[in-house]
mmCIF file of C-alpha atoms in Angstrom:
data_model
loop_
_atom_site.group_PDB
_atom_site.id
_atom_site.type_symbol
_atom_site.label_atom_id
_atom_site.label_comp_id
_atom_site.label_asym_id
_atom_site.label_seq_id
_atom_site.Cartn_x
_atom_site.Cartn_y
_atom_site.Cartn_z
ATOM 1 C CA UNK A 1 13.471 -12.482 -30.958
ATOM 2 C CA UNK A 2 12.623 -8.605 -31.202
ATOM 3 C CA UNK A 3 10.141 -6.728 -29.579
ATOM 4 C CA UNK A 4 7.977 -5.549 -32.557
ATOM 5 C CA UNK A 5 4.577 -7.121 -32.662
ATOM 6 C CA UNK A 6 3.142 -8.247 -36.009
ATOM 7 C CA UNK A 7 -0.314 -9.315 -37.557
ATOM 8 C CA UNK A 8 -1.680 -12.615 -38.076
ATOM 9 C CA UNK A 9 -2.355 -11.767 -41.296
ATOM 10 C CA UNK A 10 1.341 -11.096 -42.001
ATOM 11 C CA UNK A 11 2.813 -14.488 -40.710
ATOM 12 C CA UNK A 12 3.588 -17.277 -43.137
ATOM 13 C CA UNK A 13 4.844 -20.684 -41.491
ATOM 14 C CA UNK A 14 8.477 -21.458 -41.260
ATOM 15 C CA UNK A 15 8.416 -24.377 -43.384
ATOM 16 C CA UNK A 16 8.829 -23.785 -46.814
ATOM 17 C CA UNK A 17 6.562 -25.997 -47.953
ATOM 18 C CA UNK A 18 3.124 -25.287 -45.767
ATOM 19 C CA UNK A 19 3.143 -21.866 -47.865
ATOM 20 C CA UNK A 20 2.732 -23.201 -51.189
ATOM 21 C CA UNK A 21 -0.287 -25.814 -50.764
ATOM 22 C CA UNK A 22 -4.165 -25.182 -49.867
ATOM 23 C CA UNK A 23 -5.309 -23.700 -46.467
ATOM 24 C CA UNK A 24 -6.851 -26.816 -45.297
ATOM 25 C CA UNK A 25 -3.704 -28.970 -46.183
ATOM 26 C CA UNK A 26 -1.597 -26.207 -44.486
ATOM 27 C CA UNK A 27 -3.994 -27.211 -41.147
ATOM 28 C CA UNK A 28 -3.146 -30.421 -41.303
ATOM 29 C CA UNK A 29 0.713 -30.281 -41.327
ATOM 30 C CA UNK A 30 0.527 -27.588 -38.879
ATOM 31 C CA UNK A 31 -1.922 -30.317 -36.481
ATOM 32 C CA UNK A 32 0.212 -33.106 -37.538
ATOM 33 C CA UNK A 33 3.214 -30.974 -36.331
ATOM 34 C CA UNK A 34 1.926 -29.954 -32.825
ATOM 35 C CA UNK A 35 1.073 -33.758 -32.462
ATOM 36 C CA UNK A 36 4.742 -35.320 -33.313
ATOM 37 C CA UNK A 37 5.854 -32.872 -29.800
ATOM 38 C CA UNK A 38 7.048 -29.675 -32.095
ATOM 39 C CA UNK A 39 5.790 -27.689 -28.653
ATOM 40 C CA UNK A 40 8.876 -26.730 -27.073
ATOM 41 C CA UNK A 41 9.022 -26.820 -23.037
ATOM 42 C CA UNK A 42 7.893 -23.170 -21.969
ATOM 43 C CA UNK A 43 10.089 -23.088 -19.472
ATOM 44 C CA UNK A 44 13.827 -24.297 -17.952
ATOM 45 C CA UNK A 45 13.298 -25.854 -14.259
ATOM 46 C CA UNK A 46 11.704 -29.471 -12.946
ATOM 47 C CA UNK A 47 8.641 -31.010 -14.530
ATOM 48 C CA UNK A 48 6.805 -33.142 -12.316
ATOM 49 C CA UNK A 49 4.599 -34.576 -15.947
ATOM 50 C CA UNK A 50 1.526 -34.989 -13.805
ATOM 51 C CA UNK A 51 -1.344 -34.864 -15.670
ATOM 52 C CA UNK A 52 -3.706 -32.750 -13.173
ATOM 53 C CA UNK A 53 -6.745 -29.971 -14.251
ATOM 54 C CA UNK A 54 -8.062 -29.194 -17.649
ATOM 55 C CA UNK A 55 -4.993 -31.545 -19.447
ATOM 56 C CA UNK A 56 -2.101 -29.545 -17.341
ATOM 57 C CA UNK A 57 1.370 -30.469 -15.592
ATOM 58 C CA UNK A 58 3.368 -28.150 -13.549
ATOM 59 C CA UNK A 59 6.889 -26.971 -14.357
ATOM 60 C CA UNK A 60 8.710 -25.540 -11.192
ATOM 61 C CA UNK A 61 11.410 -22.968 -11.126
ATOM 62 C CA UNK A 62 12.562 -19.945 -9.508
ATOM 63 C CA UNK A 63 9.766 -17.119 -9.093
ATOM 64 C CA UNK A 64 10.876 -14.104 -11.860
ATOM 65 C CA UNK A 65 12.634 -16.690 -14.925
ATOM 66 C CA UNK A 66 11.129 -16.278 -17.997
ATOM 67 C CA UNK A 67 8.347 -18.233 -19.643
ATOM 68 C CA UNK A 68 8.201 -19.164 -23.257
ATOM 69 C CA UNK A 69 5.656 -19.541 -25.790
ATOM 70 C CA UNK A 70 5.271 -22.761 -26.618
ATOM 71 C CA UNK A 71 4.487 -22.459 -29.921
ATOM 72 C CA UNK A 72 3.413 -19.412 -32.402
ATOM 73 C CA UNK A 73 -0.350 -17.851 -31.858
ATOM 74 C CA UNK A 74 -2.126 -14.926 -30.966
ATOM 75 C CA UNK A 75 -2.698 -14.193 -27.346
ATOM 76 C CA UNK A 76 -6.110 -14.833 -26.534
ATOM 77 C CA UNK A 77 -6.229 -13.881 -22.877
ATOM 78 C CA UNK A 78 -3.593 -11.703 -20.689
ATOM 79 C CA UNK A 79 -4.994 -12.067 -17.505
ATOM 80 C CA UNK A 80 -2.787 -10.260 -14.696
ATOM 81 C CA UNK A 81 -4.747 -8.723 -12.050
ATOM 82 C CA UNK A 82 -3.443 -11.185 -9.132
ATOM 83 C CA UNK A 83 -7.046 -12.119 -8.455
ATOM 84 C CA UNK A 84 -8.152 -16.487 -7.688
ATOM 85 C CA UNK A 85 -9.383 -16.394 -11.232
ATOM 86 C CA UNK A 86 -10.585 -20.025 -10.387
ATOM 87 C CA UNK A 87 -6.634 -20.792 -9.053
ATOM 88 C CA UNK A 88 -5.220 -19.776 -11.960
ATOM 89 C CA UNK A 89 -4.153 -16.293 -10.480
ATOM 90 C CA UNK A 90 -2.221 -14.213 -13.643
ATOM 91 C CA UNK A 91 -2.469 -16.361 -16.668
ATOM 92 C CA UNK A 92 -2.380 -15.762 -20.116
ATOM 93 C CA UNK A 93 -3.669 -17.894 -23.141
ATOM 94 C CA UNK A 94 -2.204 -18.200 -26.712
ATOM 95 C CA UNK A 95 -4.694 -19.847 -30.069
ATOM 96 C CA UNK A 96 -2.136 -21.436 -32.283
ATOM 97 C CA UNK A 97 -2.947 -21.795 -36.151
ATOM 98 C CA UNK A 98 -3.922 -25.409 -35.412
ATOM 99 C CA UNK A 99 -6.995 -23.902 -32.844
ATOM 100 C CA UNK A 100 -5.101 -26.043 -30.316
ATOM 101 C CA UNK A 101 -4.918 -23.027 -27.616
ATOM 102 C CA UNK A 102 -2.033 -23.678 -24.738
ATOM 103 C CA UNK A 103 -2.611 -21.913 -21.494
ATOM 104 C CA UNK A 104 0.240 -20.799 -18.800
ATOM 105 C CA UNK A 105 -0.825 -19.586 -15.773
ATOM 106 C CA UNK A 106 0.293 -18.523 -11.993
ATOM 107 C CA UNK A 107 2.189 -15.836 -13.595
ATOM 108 C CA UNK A 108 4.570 -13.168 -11.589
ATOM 109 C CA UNK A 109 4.050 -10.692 -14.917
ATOM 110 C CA UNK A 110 2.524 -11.324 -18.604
ATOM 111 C CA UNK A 111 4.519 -9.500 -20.787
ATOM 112 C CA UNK A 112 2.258 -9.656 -23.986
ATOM 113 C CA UNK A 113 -1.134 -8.491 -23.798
ATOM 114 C CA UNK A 114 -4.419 -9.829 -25.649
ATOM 115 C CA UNK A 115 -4.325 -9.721 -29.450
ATOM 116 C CA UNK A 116 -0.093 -10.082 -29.783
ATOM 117 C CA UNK A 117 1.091 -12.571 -32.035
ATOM 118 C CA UNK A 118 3.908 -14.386 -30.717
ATOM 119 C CA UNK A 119 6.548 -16.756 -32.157
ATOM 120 C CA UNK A 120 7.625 -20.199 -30.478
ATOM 121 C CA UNK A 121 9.968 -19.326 -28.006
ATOM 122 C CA UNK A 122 9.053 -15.628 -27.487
ATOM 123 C CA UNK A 123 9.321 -14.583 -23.764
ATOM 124 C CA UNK A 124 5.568 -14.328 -23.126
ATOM 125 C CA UNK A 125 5.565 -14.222 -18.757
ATOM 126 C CA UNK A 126 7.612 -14.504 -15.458
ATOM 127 C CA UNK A 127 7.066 -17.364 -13.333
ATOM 128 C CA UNK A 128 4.788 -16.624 -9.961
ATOM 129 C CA UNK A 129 2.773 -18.301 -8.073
ATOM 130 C CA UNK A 130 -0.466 -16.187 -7.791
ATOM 131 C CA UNK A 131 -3.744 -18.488 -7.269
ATOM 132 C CA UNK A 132 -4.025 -21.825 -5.659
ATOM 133 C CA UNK A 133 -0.181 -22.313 -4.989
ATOM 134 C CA UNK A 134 1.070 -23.240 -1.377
ATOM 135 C CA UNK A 135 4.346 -25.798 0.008
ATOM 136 C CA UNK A 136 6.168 -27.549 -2.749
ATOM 137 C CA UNK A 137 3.790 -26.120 -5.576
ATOM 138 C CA UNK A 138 4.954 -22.646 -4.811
ATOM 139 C CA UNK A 139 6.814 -20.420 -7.569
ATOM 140 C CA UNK A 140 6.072 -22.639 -10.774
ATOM 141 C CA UNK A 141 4.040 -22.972 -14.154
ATOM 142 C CA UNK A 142 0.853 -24.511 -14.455
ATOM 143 C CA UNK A 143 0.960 -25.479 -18.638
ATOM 144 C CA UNK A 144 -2.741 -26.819 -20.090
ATOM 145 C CA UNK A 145 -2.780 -27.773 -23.967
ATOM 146 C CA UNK A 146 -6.528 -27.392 -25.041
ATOM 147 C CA UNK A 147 -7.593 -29.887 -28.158
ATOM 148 C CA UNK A 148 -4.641 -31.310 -28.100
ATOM 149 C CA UNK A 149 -2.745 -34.268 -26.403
ATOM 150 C CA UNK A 150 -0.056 -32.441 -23.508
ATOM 151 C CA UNK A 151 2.993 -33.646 -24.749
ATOM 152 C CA UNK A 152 4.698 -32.740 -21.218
ATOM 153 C CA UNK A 153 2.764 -35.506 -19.616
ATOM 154 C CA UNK A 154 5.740 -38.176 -18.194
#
């Protein structure tokens, strides 16, 4: 992936198909789609697939490795002022076309800011562990899926 940003308004889907039919049968593939698991892990390291806070599991890893978005969306919220912000810490929140909105917080550094559009797999953050972290929850990420079931749950 490159580092130029680009509109909403300019993105089409990747499948061939979704382009060509109606806007509210384009929804439903792209729902249908987030719901069959097409939300790739947002980052490399251990999931422990507990399903703890507002639908979240934690993935830990190494403090500074790089954290993917899930899938594409516009960044929402780019949180990074190392503050409790209710134990999140730095977080940073993405809408996807669907209006399911995944959120990825404890962040070391967001690297997109509010109003980016990103593509699945983008580098979107650096792992941390700012907010409630402590022991064996140290460096890792904490990964909510809003409106949608959290396909990372084990």
């Amino acid at each position: 992936s490159n580092n130029s940003k680009i509109t909403a308004s300019s993105v089409k889907s990747n499948d061939p198909n979704v382009n060509d039919i109606s806007e509210s049968e384009t929804d439903k593939i792209i729902y249908n789609k987030f719901l069959k698991n097409n939300l790739m892990i947002p980052t490399t390291g251990l999931n422990w697939g507990r399903l703890h806070g507002r639908n979240g599991v934690d993935i830990a890893d190494s403090c500074g490795k790089n954290i993917y978005a899930a899938d594409e969306g516009m960044v929402t919220a780019s949180v990074a002022n190392s503050y409790w912000n209710e134990g999140y810490g730095n977080y940073l929140t993405i809408k996807h076309p669907n209006g399911v909105v995944t959120k990825y917080a404890h962040t070391k550094k967001n690297l997109v800011k509010n109003g980016d559009y990103v593509l699945q797999g983008d580098p979107i953050a650096l792992i941390g562990n700012t907010g409630f972290v402590h022991g064996i929850t140290g460096c890792h990420l904490h990964f909510e899926v809003l409106g949608a079931k959290n396909p990372f749950v084990k």
